[in-house]
Coordinates of C-alpha atoms and ligand atoms in Angstrom, one line a residue:
M890 CA -10.0 -28.2 -59.4
R891 CA -12.0 -29.4 -62.3
P892 CA -13.9 -32.5 -61.1
S893 CA -11.9 -35.6 -62.2
L894 CA -13.2 -39.1 -62.4
P895 CA -12.7 -40.7 -59.0
A896 CA -11.0 -44.1 -59.1
L897 CA -13.5 -45.4 -56.5
G898 CA -16.9 -44.5 -55.3
F899 CA -15.5 -42.8 -52.2
A900 CA -12.6 -41.0 -53.8
I901 CA -13.0 -37.3 -54.3
A902 CA -11.5 -34.7 -56.6
L903 CA -9.0 -32.7 -54.7
S904 CA -6.8 -29.8 -55.4
C905 CA -4.4 -29.0 -52.6
M906 CA -6.1 -31.4 -50.3
P907 CA -5.4 -35.1 -49.6
P908 CA -8.0 -37.8 -49.9
A909 CA -6.8 -39.6 -46.8
Q910 CA -10.1 -38.9 -45.0
A911 CA -12.4 -39.5 -47.9
G912 CA -12.9 -43.1 -47.5
S913 CA -12.5 -43.3 -43.8
A914 CA -15.2 -44.5 -41.6
T915 CA -13.8 -42.4 -38.7
A916 CA -13.5 -39.2 -40.6
P917 CA -16.4 -37.6 -42.4
P918 CA -15.5 -36.3 -45.8
P919 CA -15.8 -32.5 -46.4
A920 CA -19.3 -31.2 -47.0
H921 CA -19.3 -31.4 -50.7
A922 CA -17.0 -34.4 -51.0
S923 CA -19.3 -36.8 -52.7
S924 CA -18.7 -38.1 -56.1
A925 CA -17.2 -35.3 -58.1
T926 CA -19.2 -36.3 -61.1
S927 CA -22.6 -36.0 -59.4
P928 CA -24.7 -33.2 -60.8
A929 CA -25.5 -32.0 -57.3
V930 CA -21.8 -31.2 -56.8
L931 CA -21.4 -29.6 -60.2
S932 CA -24.2 -27.2 -59.5
V933 CA -22.6 -25.9 -56.3
G934 CA -21.9 -22.3 -56.9
R935 CA -20.9 -19.5 -54.6
S936 CA -22.8 -16.9 -56.5
A937 CA -25.4 -16.7 -59.1
D938 CA -22.8 -14.9 -61.2
S939 CA -20.6 -18.0 -61.5
K940 CA -23.0 -19.4 -64.0
A941 CA -23.2 -16.4 -66.2
Q942 CA -19.6 -15.3 -66.1
P943 CA -17.5 -15.2 -69.3
P944 CA -15.5 -18.3 -70.0
L945 CA -11.7 -18.4 -69.4
T946 CA -9.4 -18.9 -72.3
A947 CA -7.5 -22.1 -72.5
L948 CA -4.3 -20.2 -71.5
T949 CA -5.9 -18.7 -68.4
K950 CA -7.6 -21.9 -67.4
D951 CA -4.3 -23.7 -67.2
S952 CA -1.2 -22.9 -65.2
G953 CA 2.2 -23.8 -66.5
T954 CA 3.8 -25.0 -69.7
P955 CA 4.5 -23.8 -72.4
E956 CA 6.2 -20.6 -71.5
P957 CA 7.1 -18.4 -74.5
A958 CA 10.8 -17.6 -74.9
E959 CA 10.0 -13.9 -74.8
Q960 CA 8.7 -14.3 -71.2
K961 CA 11.9 -16.0 -70.1
R962 CA 13.9 -12.9 -71.1
V963 CA 13.3 -11.3 -67.7
H964 CA 13.6 -12.2 -64.0
F965 CA 10.8 -11.1 -61.7
D966 CA 12.2 -8.9 -59.0
H967 CA 9.2 -7.3 -57.4
A968 CA 5.5 -7.0 -57.6
E969 CA 3.6 -4.1 -56.0
L970 CA 0.0 -5.0 -56.1
H971 CA -2.8 -2.6 -55.2
I972 CA -6.1 -4.5 -55.2
A973 CA -9.4 -2.8 -54.1
V974 CA -12.0 -5.5 -53.3
H975 CA -15.7 -4.5 -53.8
P976 CA -17.9 -7.2 -52.2
D977 CA -21.1 -5.4 -53.2
T978 CA -20.3 -5.6 -56.9
Q979 CA -18.1 -8.7 -56.7
S980 CA -15.4 -6.8 -58.5
I981 CA -11.8 -5.6 -58.0
D982 CA -9.8 -2.7 -59.1
G983 CA -6.1 -3.5 -59.6
K984 CA -2.9 -1.6 -60.2
A985 CA 0.3 -3.6 -60.4
T986 CA 3.8 -2.3 -60.7
L987 CA 6.1 -5.1 -61.8
D988 CA 9.8 -4.8 -61.7
F989 CA 12.1 -7.1 -63.7
S990 CA 15.8 -7.6 -64.4
V991 CA 16.4 -8.2 -68.0
L992 CA 18.3 -11.4 -68.7
E993 CA 18.2 -11.1 -72.5
T994 CA 17.6 -7.9 -74.5
T995 CA 13.9 -7.5 -75.1
D996 CA 11.5 -5.0 -76.6
V997 CA 8.4 -6.7 -75.3
L998 CA 7.0 -7.7 -71.9
L999 CA 4.7 -10.7 -71.5
V1000 CA 2.6 -11.2 -68.4
D1001 CA -0.3 -13.5 -67.9
L1002 CA -3.7 -11.9 -67.0
D1003 CA -7.3 -13.1 -67.4
R1004 CA -8.6 -11.0 -70.4
N1005 CA -11.9 -10.7 -68.5
L1006 CA -10.1 -8.1 -66.3
P1007 CA -9.6 -5.4 -68.9
V1008 CA -6.5 -3.3 -68.8
S1009 CA -7.1 0.5 -68.9
A1010 CA -3.6 1.9 -68.7
V1011 CA 0.0 0.7 -69.0
S1012 CA 3.1 2.7 -68.3
V1013 CA 6.7 1.6 -68.6
D1014 CA 9.4 3.2 -66.4
G1015 CA 6.8 5.9 -65.5
Q1016 CA 6.0 6.7 -69.2
P1017 CA 2.3 6.1 -70.1
L1018 CA 1.9 4.0 -73.3
P1019 CA -0.7 4.5 -76.0
A1020 CA -3.4 1.8 -75.9
S1021 CA -2.0 0.5 -79.2
A1022 CA 1.1 -0.6 -77.3
W1023 CA -0.6 -3.5 -75.5
R1024 CA -3.0 -6.3 -76.3
N1025 CA -4.4 -9.2 -74.5
P1026 CA -6.4 -11.4 -76.9
E1027 CA -6.1 -14.7 -75.0
G1028 CA -5.0 -14.1 -71.5
R1029 CA -1.3 -13.1 -72.0
L1030 CA -0.8 -9.4 -71.9
R1031 CA 1.8 -8.4 -74.5
I1032 CA 3.3 -4.9 -73.9
Q1033 CA 5.4 -3.4 -76.7
L1034 CA 8.1 -1.5 -74.9
P1035 CA 8.9 2.1 -76.1
H1036 CA 12.5 0.9 -76.7
A1037 CA 14.4 -2.3 -76.2
V1038 CA 16.0 -2.9 -72.8
A1039 CA 19.4 -4.4 -73.0
K1040 CA 20.6 -7.5 -71.1
G1041 CA 21.5 -6.4 -67.5
G1042 CA 19.0 -3.6 -67.5
K1043 CA 15.9 -3.0 -65.4
L1044 CA 12.3 -2.7 -66.5
S1045 CA 9.3 -1.5 -64.6
A1046 CA 5.7 -1.7 -65.9
T1047 CA 2.6 -0.4 -64.2
I1048 CA -0.7 -2.0 -65.3
V1049 CA -4.1 -0.7 -64.3
Y1050 CA -6.9 -3.3 -64.7
G1051 CA -10.1 -4.4 -63.1
G1052 CA -13.5 -6.0 -63.4
K1053 CA -15.2 -9.1 -62.1
P1054 CA -12.6 -11.8 -61.3
H1055 CA -13.5 -15.3 -62.2
V1056 CA -15.8 -16.9 -59.6
A1057 CA -14.8 -20.3 -58.3
K1058 CA -17.3 -23.0 -59.1
M1059 CA -16.0 -25.2 -56.3
A1060 CA -13.0 -23.8 -54.6
P1061 CA -10.3 -24.8 -54.2
W1062 CA -10.7 -27.5 -56.8
D1063 CA -12.2 -25.3 -59.5
G1064 CA -10.7 -22.0 -58.5
G1065 CA -11.3 -18.3 -58.5
F1066 CA -12.8 -15.9 -56.2
V1067 CA -15.3 -17.0 -53.5
W1068 CA -17.9 -14.3 -52.7
S1069 CA -19.6 -15.5 -49.5
H1070 CA -21.2 -14.2 -46.4
T1071 CA -20.8 -14.9 -42.7
K1072 CA -23.8 -16.2 -40.8
D1073 CA -24.7 -12.6 -39.8
G1074 CA -24.6 -11.5 -43.4
Q1075 CA -21.2 -9.7 -43.6
P1076 CA -19.0 -10.1 -46.7
W1077 CA -16.6 -13.0 -46.6
V1078 CA -14.3 -13.2 -49.6
G1079 CA -11.4 -15.5 -50.6
S1080 CA -9.3 -16.4 -53.6
A1081 CA -8.0 -19.9 -54.4
V1082 CA -6.3 -20.2 -57.8
E1083 CA -3.9 -23.2 -57.7
G1084 CA -5.3 -24.9 -60.8
E1085 CA -5.8 -21.8 -63.0
G1086 CA -3.0 -19.7 -61.6
C1087 CA -2.2 -16.2 -60.4
D1088 CA -3.4 -14.7 -63.6
L1089 CA -7.0 -14.9 -62.4
F1090 CA -6.5 -11.7 -60.5
W1091 CA -3.1 -10.2 -61.0
P1092 CA -0.6 -9.9 -63.9
C1093 CA 2.0 -12.5 -63.3
V1094 CA 4.2 -15.2 -64.7
D1095 CA 1.9 -18.1 -64.4
Q1096 CA 4.5 -20.8 -64.1
P1097 CA 5.7 -22.7 -61.0
D1098 CA 9.0 -20.9 -61.2
G1099 CA 7.5 -17.5 -61.9
K1100 CA 7.8 -16.3 -58.3
P1101 CA 8.8 -12.7 -57.8
D1102 CA 11.6 -12.2 -55.3
L1103 CA 9.4 -9.9 -53.2
V1104 CA 5.7 -8.9 -53.2
D1105 CA 4.1 -5.9 -51.6
L1106 CA 0.4 -6.5 -51.5
Y1107 CA -2.0 -3.6 -50.7
V1108 CA -5.6 -4.8 -50.2
T1109 CA -8.3 -2.1 -49.9
V1110 CA -11.5 -3.2 -48.3
P1111 CA -14.7 -1.5 -46.9
K1112 CA -14.7 -0.9 -43.2
P1113 CA -15.0 -2.7 -40.9
L1114 CA -13.6 -5.7 -42.8
A1115 CA -10.1 -6.9 -42.5
A1116 CA -7.7 -8.3 -45.1
P1117 CA -5.2 -10.8 -43.8
G1118 CA -2.4 -11.5 -46.3
N1119 CA 0.9 -13.1 -47.1
G1120 CA 4.0 -12.2 -45.2
V1121 CA 4.4 -9.4 -42.7
L1122 CA 1.9 -6.6 -42.1
I1123 CA 3.6 -3.4 -42.8
G1124 CA 0.7 -1.2 -42.0
V1125 CA -3.0 -0.4 -42.2
S1126 CA -4.1 3.0 -43.6
D1127 CA -7.4 4.6 -43.3
E1128 CA -9.2 6.3 -46.2
G1129 CA -12.5 7.1 -44.7
N1130 CA -14.9 4.4 -45.8
T1131 CA -12.1 1.9 -46.6
R1132 CA -8.9 0.6 -45.1
T1133 CA -5.8 -0.6 -46.9
W1134 CA -3.8 -3.5 -45.6
H1135 CA -0.2 -3.6 -46.7
W1136 CA 1.6 -7.0 -46.6
R1137 CA 5.1 -7.8 -47.7
A1138 CA 6.2 -11.4 -48.6
K1139 CA 9.5 -12.8 -49.8
H1140 CA 9.5 -15.3 -52.6
P1141 CA 5.8 -16.2 -52.5
T1142 CA 4.7 -19.0 -54.6
T1143 CA 2.7 -17.5 -57.5
Y1144 CA -0.6 -19.3 -56.7
A1145 CA -0.1 -18.8 -52.9
I1146 CA -0.6 -15.0 -53.1
S1147 CA -4.2 -14.7 -51.8
I1148 CA -7.0 -12.3 -51.1
N1149 CA -8.9 -12.8 -47.9
V1150 CA -11.6 -10.3 -46.7
G1151 CA -14.0 -10.7 -43.8
P1152 CA -15.0 -9.4 -40.4
Y1153 CA -12.0 -11.2 -38.9
Q1154 CA -11.0 -11.6 -35.2
E1155 CA -7.4 -12.4 -34.6
L1156 CA -5.5 -14.7 -32.2
K1157 CA -1.8 -13.9 -31.8
G1158 CA 1.0 -15.7 -30.2
E1159 CA 4.7 -16.6 -30.5
Y1160 CA 6.6 -19.8 -30.9
K1161 CA 10.1 -20.2 -29.6
S1162 CA 11.9 -22.3 -32.2
R1163 CA 14.4 -25.0 -31.4
Y1164 CA 16.6 -23.0 -33.9
G1165 CA 16.7 -20.0 -31.6
N1166 CA 14.3 -17.7 -33.5
T1167 CA 10.9 -16.6 -32.4
I1168 CA 8.1 -17.1 -34.9
P1169 CA 4.9 -15.0 -34.8
L1170 CA 1.6 -17.1 -34.8
Q1171 CA -1.6 -15.5 -36.2
Y1172 CA -5.0 -17.0 -36.7
W1173 CA -7.7 -14.9 -38.3
Y1174 CA -11.1 -16.4 -37.8
I1175 CA -14.8 -15.5 -38.1
A1176 CA -16.4 -14.6 -34.8
G1177 CA -18.9 -17.0 -33.2
E1178 CA -16.7 -20.1 -32.5
E1179 CA -14.1 -18.6 -30.2
E1180 CA -13.5 -21.8 -28.2
K1181 CA -13.0 -23.9 -31.3
A1182 CA -10.8 -21.2 -32.8
K1183 CA -8.6 -21.2 -29.6
Q1184 CA -8.4 -25.0 -29.7
L1185 CA -7.2 -24.9 -33.3
F1186 CA -4.7 -22.1 -32.5
A1187 CA -3.3 -24.3 -29.7
E1188 CA -2.4 -26.9 -32.3
F1189 CA -0.1 -24.4 -34.2
P1190 CA 3.0 -24.8 -32.0
H1191 CA 2.8 -28.6 -31.9
M1192 CA 2.6 -28.8 -35.7
L1193 CA 5.5 -26.3 -36.0
D1194 CA 7.6 -28.3 -33.5
F1195 CA 7.0 -31.5 -35.4
F1196 CA 8.0 -30.1 -38.8
E1197 CA 11.0 -28.3 -37.4
A1198 CA 12.2 -31.4 -35.6
K1199 CA 11.6 -33.8 -38.5
I1200 CA 12.2 -31.7 -41.6
G1201 CA 14.0 -28.5 -40.6
P1202 CA 13.4 -24.8 -39.9
Y1203 CA 10.1 -23.2 -40.7
P1204 CA 11.0 -21.5 -44.0
W1205 CA 9.2 -18.2 -43.2
G1206 CA 10.2 -17.7 -39.6
D1207 CA 10.9 -14.0 -40.0
E1208 CA 7.4 -13.5 -41.4
K1209 CA 4.8 -15.6 -39.6
M1210 CA 2.9 -18.8 -39.3
G1211 CA -0.4 -17.5 -40.4
V1212 CA -3.8 -19.1 -40.9
V1213 CA -7.1 -17.6 -42.1
E1214 CA -10.6 -19.1 -41.9
T1215 CA -11.9 -19.2 -45.4
P1216 CA -15.3 -19.9 -47.1
Y1217 CA -13.7 -22.9 -48.8
E1218 CA -11.9 -26.0 -47.6
G1219 CA -8.2 -25.1 -47.7
M1220 CA -5.2 -24.1 -49.7
E1221 CA -1.5 -23.7 -49.0
H1222 CA -1.3 -19.9 -49.3
Q1223 CA 2.2 -19.0 -48.1
T1224 CA 2.2 -17.8 -44.5
I1225 CA -1.6 -17.3 -44.6
N1226 CA -2.9 -20.8 -45.0
A1227 CA -6.5 -21.1 -45.9
Y1228 CA -8.5 -23.1 -43.4
G1229 CA -12.1 -24.1 -44.0
N1230 CA -12.5 -27.5 -42.2
H1231 CA -15.1 -26.2 -39.8
Y1232 CA -13.2 -27.5 -36.7
A1233 CA -14.3 -31.0 -37.7
K1234 CA -13.4 -33.8 -35.3
D1235 CA -12.4 -37.1 -36.9
G1236 CA -10.8 -39.2 -34.1
N1237 CA -7.2 -38.3 -35.2
G1238 CA -6.7 -35.8 -32.4
F1239 CA -5.4 -33.1 -34.8
D1240 CA -6.8 -31.1 -37.6
W1241 CA -5.6 -33.1 -40.6
L1242 CA -6.5 -30.5 -43.1
L1243 CA -4.6 -27.7 -41.4
Q1244 CA -1.6 -30.1 -40.9
H1245 CA -1.7 -31.0 -44.6
E1246 CA -1.9 -27.4 -45.8
F1247 CA 0.8 -26.3 -43.3
S1248 CA 3.2 -29.0 -44.6
H1249 CA 3.1 -27.3 -47.9
E1250 CA 5.1 -24.4 -46.4
W1251 CA 8.0 -26.9 -46.8
F1252 CA 6.7 -29.0 -49.7
G1253 CA 5.3 -26.5 -52.2
N1254 CA 6.4 -23.1 -51.0
Q1255 CA 10.0 -23.5 -49.8
M1256 CA 10.6 -26.4 -52.2
T1257 CA 8.6 -25.8 -55.4
N1258 CA 8.2 -28.1 -58.4
A1259 CA 10.1 -26.7 -61.3
N1260 CA 7.3 -28.0 -63.6
W1261 CA 3.9 -29.3 -62.7
D1262 CA 4.9 -32.7 -63.9
D1263 CA 6.8 -33.0 -60.7
M1264 CA 3.8 -32.1 -58.5
W1265 CA 4.1 -35.3 -56.5
L1266 CA 7.0 -33.5 -54.8
H1267 CA 4.4 -31.2 -53.2
E1268 CA 1.5 -33.6 -52.6
G1269 CA 3.3 -36.9 -52.0
F1270 CA 5.4 -35.5 -49.2
A1271 CA 2.6 -33.4 -47.9
T1272 CA 0.3 -36.5 -47.8
L1273 CA 2.9 -38.5 -45.9
M1274 CA 3.1 -35.9 -43.2
Q1275 CA -0.3 -36.7 -41.8
P1276 CA 0.4 -40.4 -41.0
L1277 CA 3.8 -39.4 -39.7
Y1278 CA 2.3 -36.8 -37.4
A1279 CA -0.4 -39.3 -36.3
R1280 CA 2.4 -41.7 -35.4
Y1281 CA 4.2 -39.0 -33.4
L1282 CA 1.1 -38.2 -31.5
D1283 CA -0.5 -41.6 -31.0
G1284 CA 1.8 -44.4 -32.2
D1285 CA 1.9 -47.1 -34.8
A1286 CA -1.8 -47.9 -35.0
A1287 CA -2.7 -44.3 -36.0
Y1288 CA 0.1 -44.4 -38.6
Y1289 CA -0.8 -47.7 -40.2
A1290 CA -4.5 -47.0 -40.2
W1291 CA -3.8 -43.9 -42.2
L1292 CA -1.6 -45.8 -44.7
V1293 CA -4.2 -48.4 -45.2
R1294 CA -6.7 -45.7 -46.3
L1295 CA -4.1 -44.2 -48.7
R1296 CA -3.3 -47.6 -50.2
E1297 CA -7.0 -48.4 -50.9
I1298 CA -7.4 -45.4 -53.2
I1299 CA -4.3 -45.6 -55.4
G1300 CA -5.5 -45.7 -59.0
N1301 CA -2.3 -46.8 -61.0
R1302 CA -3.9 -45.7 -64.3
Y1303 CA -1.1 -43.5 -65.4
P1304 CA 2.5 -42.9 -64.2
V1305 CA 2.9 -40.3 -61.5
V1306 CA 5.6 -38.6 -63.6
S1307 CA 5.4 -38.3 -67.4
G1308 CA 8.9 -36.9 -67.9
Q1309 CA 7.4 -34.2 -70.1
P1310 CA 6.4 -30.6 -69.1
R1311 CA 2.8 -30.5 -68.1
T1312 CA 0.2 -28.0 -66.9
E1313 CA -1.3 -28.3 -63.5
E1314 CA -4.6 -29.3 -64.8
A1315 CA -3.2 -32.0 -67.0
V1316 CA -1.6 -33.5 -64.0
Y1317 CA -4.9 -33.6 -62.1
D1318 CA -7.0 -34.7 -65.0
D1319 CA -6.8 -38.5 -65.2
S1320 CA -9.0 -38.5 -68.2
R1321 CA -6.2 -36.8 -70.1
G1322 CA -3.6 -39.3 -68.9
G1323 CA -2.7 -37.4 -65.7
P1324 CA -1.9 -39.3 -62.5
G1325 CA -4.7 -37.4 -60.7
Q1326 CA -4.9 -38.3 -57.0
D1327 CA -2.0 -40.7 -57.3
I1328 CA 0.4 -37.7 -56.8
Y1329 CA -0.9 -37.8 -53.2
N1330 CA -1.5 -41.4 -52.3
K1331 CA 0.9 -43.3 -54.5
G1332 CA 3.5 -40.6 -53.8
A1333 CA 3.1 -40.9 -50.1
M1334 CA 3.1 -44.8 -50.1
M1335 CA 6.1 -44.9 -52.4
L1336 CA 7.9 -42.6 -49.9
Q1337 CA 7.1 -44.9 -47.0
T1338 CA 8.6 -47.8 -49.0
L1339 CA 11.7 -45.7 -49.7
H1340 CA 11.9 -44.7 -46.0
H1341 CA 12.2 -48.4 -45.1
L1342 CA 14.6 -49.2 -47.9
I1343 CA 17.1 -46.5 -47.1
G1344 CA 16.6 -46.1 -43.4
D1345 CA 15.6 -43.2 -41.2
K1346 CA 18.7 -41.1 -41.4
A1347 CA 19.1 -41.2 -45.1
F1348 CA 15.4 -40.6 -45.6
Y1349 CA 15.3 -37.4 -43.6
D1350 CA 18.7 -36.3 -44.9
S1351 CA 17.4 -36.6 -48.5
I1352 CA 14.3 -34.5 -47.6
R1353 CA 16.4 -31.8 -46.0
E1354 CA 18.7 -31.6 -49.1
L1355 CA 15.6 -31.6 -51.3
V1356 CA 13.8 -28.8 -49.4
Y1357 CA 16.7 -26.6 -48.4
G1358 CA 19.5 -27.4 -50.9
R1359 CA 21.8 -28.1 -48.0
P1360 CA 22.2 -30.6 -45.2
D1361 CA 22.4 -28.2 -42.3
P1362 CA 19.6 -25.6 -42.7
K1363 CA 19.3 -22.9 -40.1
P1364 CA 17.2 -19.7 -40.2
G1365 CA 18.8 -17.4 -42.7
N1366 CA 21.2 -19.8 -44.4
F1367 CA 18.9 -21.1 -47.2
V1368 CA 16.8 -19.9 -50.1
P1369 CA 13.7 -21.4 -51.8
Q1370 CA 14.4 -24.3 -54.1
Y1371 CA 12.9 -25.3 -57.5
R1372 CA 13.1 -29.0 -57.8
T1373 CA 12.5 -31.9 -60.2
T1374 CA 12.0 -35.6 -59.8
A1375 CA 15.4 -36.1 -61.2
D1376 CA 16.8 -33.8 -58.5
Y1377 CA 15.3 -36.0 -55.8
M1378 CA 16.6 -39.2 -57.5
R1379 CA 20.1 -37.6 -57.6
I1380 CA 19.8 -36.5 -53.9
V1381 CA 18.8 -40.0 -52.8
D1382 CA 21.8 -41.5 -54.6
Q1383 CA 24.0 -38.9 -53.0
V1384 CA 22.9 -39.5 -49.4
T1385 CA 22.8 -43.3 -49.7
G1386 CA 25.9 -43.7 -51.8
K1387 CA 23.9 -46.1 -53.9
K1388 CA 22.3 -46.2 -57.3
L1389 CA 18.5 -46.3 -56.7
D1390 CA 17.1 -45.0 -60.0
W1391 CA 15.5 -48.5 -60.5
F1392 CA 13.3 -47.7 -57.5
F1393 CA 11.9 -44.4 -58.9
K1394 CA 11.7 -45.7 -62.5
V1395 CA 9.3 -48.4 -61.4
Y1396 CA 7.2 -46.5 -58.9
L1397 CA 7.0 -43.1 -60.6
Y1398 CA 7.5 -43.7 -64.3
Q1399 CA 5.4 -46.8 -64.6
A1400 CA 1.6 -46.9 -64.1
A1401 CA 1.4 -50.4 -62.7
L1402 CA 2.8 -51.3 -59.3
P1403 CA 5.4 -54.0 -59.1
K1404 CA 3.9 -57.4 -58.3
L1405 CA 5.6 -60.1 -56.1
D1406 CA 5.1 -63.6 -57.4
V1407 CA 5.3 -66.1 -54.5
Q1408 CA 5.5 -69.8 -55.0
R1409 CA 6.0 -72.4 -52.3
H1410 CA 7.3 -75.8 -53.4
G1411 CA 7.9 -78.2 -50.6
D1412 CA 10.4 -76.6 -48.3
T1413 CA 11.4 -73.8 -50.7
L1414 CA 9.8 -70.4 -51.0
D1415 CA 10.5 -68.7 -54.4
L1416 CA 10.0 -65.0 -54.8
R1417 CA 10.1 -63.1 -58.0
W1418 CA 9.3 -59.4 -58.8
Q1419 CA 7.1 -58.9 -61.9
V1420 CA 7.6 -55.4 -63.3
T1421 CA 6.2 -53.8 -66.5
G1422 CA 8.9 -53.9 -69.2
D1423 CA 11.0 -56.3 -67.1
L1424 CA 12.8 -53.3 -65.5
P1425 CA 15.3 -54.2 -62.9
F1426 CA 13.8 -54.2 -59.4
P1427 CA 16.1 -55.6 -56.8
M1428 CA 13.8 -54.7 -53.9
P1429 CA 14.6 -56.8 -50.8
V1430 CA 11.6 -58.7 -49.3
E1431 CA 11.2 -59.5 -45.7
V1432 CA 9.6 -62.9 -44.9
Q1433 CA 8.4 -64.0 -41.5
V1434 CA 8.7 -67.8 -41.0
D1435 CA 7.0 -68.7 -37.8
D1436 CA 8.7 -66.3 -35.3
A1437 CA 11.8 -65.3 -37.3
V1438 CA 12.0 -62.5 -39.9
H1439 CA 14.4 -63.1 -42.8
T1440 CA 15.4 -60.6 -45.5
V1441 CA 15.6 -62.0 -49.1
A1442 CA 18.0 -59.9 -51.1
M1443 CA 16.3 -60.2 -54.5
A1444 CA 19.5 -59.0 -56.2
D1445 CA 18.3 -59.7 -59.7
G1446 CA 14.6 -59.5 -58.9
H1447 CA 14.2 -63.0 -57.5
G1448 CA 15.3 -65.0 -54.5
S1449 CA 14.4 -68.0 -52.5
L1450 CA 14.2 -69.1 -48.9
A1451 CA 14.2 -72.5 -47.2
V1452 CA 11.0 -72.9 -45.1
P1453 CA 9.8 -75.9 -43.2
A1454 CA 6.7 -77.4 -45.0
D1455 CA 4.4 -76.7 -42.0
A1456 CA 5.7 -73.2 -41.1
L1457 CA 3.4 -70.2 -41.2
V1458 CA 4.8 -67.7 -43.7
T1459 CA 4.0 -64.0 -43.9
I1460 CA 5.4 -61.9 -46.8
D1461 CA 6.3 -58.3 -45.9
P1462 CA 5.3 -58.7 -42.2
H1463 CA 6.0 -55.0 -41.5
S1464 CA 3.9 -53.7 -44.4
V1465 CA 6.6 -51.6 -46.0
L1466 CA 6.3 -52.8 -49.6
L1467 CA 4.0 -50.8 -52.0
R1468 CA 3.1 -53.5 -54.5
D1469 CA 0.2 -54.9 -56.5
E1470 CA -2.0 -56.9 -54.2
P1471 CA -5.0 -58.8 -55.4
R1472 CA -6.9 -58.2 -52.2
I1473 CA -6.9 -54.5 -52.8
T1474 CA -7.6 -54.7 -56.5
E1475 CA -10.6 -56.9 -55.8
Y1476 CA -11.8 -54.5 -53.2
Q1477 CA -11.5 -51.6 -55.5
Q1478 CA -13.4 -53.5 -58.2
W1479 CA -16.1 -54.4 -55.8
M1480 CA -16.4 -50.8 -54.7
R1481 CA -16.7 -49.6 -58.3
Q1482 CA -19.5 -52.2 -58.9
Q1483 CA -21.3 -51.0 -55.8
R1484 CA -21.2 -47.5 -56.9
A1485 CA -22.4 -48.4 -60.4
Q1486 CA -25.3 -50.3 -58.9
R1487 CA -26.2 -47.4 -56.6
K1488 CA -26.2 -45.1 -59.5
A1489 CA -28.3 -47.4 -61.6
A1490 CA -30.8 -47.7 -58.8
Q1491 CA -31.1 -43.9 -58.5
K1492 CA -32.2 -43.5 -62.1
Ligands
LIG1322 ZN1 -1.9 -30.6 -50.7

């Protein structure tokens, strides 16, 4: 991701990854996770080519909105992608056959593709087109069809392209290809394109809802390298000096289709699900750390079991739970999660990065935001899963310790949801009014407040409905869902039988947190919510008076309680209310000052 301005000295710019560990004393931040604005970080490059490469157009650099009406005339049925990866020249040769159902009569086909990967041939329904029939001035390939295809018809286009794909400056945050080497000098290659989108290396519909129904991915690599991929391995063919790995994946998220090349070893196993199915487990790792690899692999079934018990069936049980070691931190590549956490230990007893990325199989891949404006649906839920997992493993202290770290790095500069279509980068970029890291931390903390407000059953019922579109998911009875914030608000109302839009309007659509004004006069405690725009906020407040806990209803945003003058009073004794708290604001300000002073001293 493009480096964004961290709210605090210890906050880092993150793409798919949560900042929970960034400020933690017990967990060292990732290797390059210092201030994202530091020149040292900006100069990190995986290859000398990354400095010299041609720039991306604005269209290619962003993923998402606006999608031209002409592109919406078709539904993406199938992508057959043949990609030959050449580590020696840091280039690819691609041939993509894309099949569409025509929803509205069309005489053009528009697919997104980085113009730095020139197209050499296009054919439609097997018929080669003259070069004059296509153009790609700004990263959206426009193909003039030989004749219009009527609504209800089918359309198949084959596009031959190739060149040097964009090199990531700092994957996964500033994405592209990562051309790296193992310690013994063998090629180690990966792709991570969440921010910029699929169009960095294949012709696609670069929108969150642009998923093809099915993808066949053929990756050709020099021997003896392997190419782990999305979905199921259909076969490996041998062409002499190269081998081609054929993978097939159903409904892959556009940015989750990935290229992984390296001298991989494989650990394999099986997981017997509580839903009766058996899920293949695969971990592709770089040789040299077998014991650590085995330890990480041993975590897979525990993570699966937790998610299946709390959320529901693993969405891709008939494909695999797959993980591949990558030369960058991590990314939620569907059924082939990227892992680059170097087997770090942090006192949590589990690999938080793997657990976070794996949670995206539910929150991101099975349930996908309809527009990037709703991206907290991916990251807020995914970030909450680490403290919940920590509590399952080790109890309340682990859970609350995690929440404290999240709370301390909430920025509250802009609303989490704007209500307008936005690109992925605009959401991440808090200098452009985006919520930035709040989609993770504020999203997760808001959800923990909701959890307490509506109770355990309604909370998990709402998640199941959100993720699967039904209350009783079982393997084979659900399909991927595109979701909006409004969908989740409607679902929460539906499962609780209450009208709770006031809750989301304040936490998601306002930048500032609600503040609780507390006054004690004699033997009366007065409580009043203060909310931007005086929006309704009837959030009940628990108050502990000596040994007894009372709940103040706050029906119209205020309430009072009789307390003996000498009683000890604690507001919100179970720490469930996400609210403006001076102690945290003061701490954040102090941290900012410390950082500025350190910076000044370095000059
Ligand atoms: Zn994430």
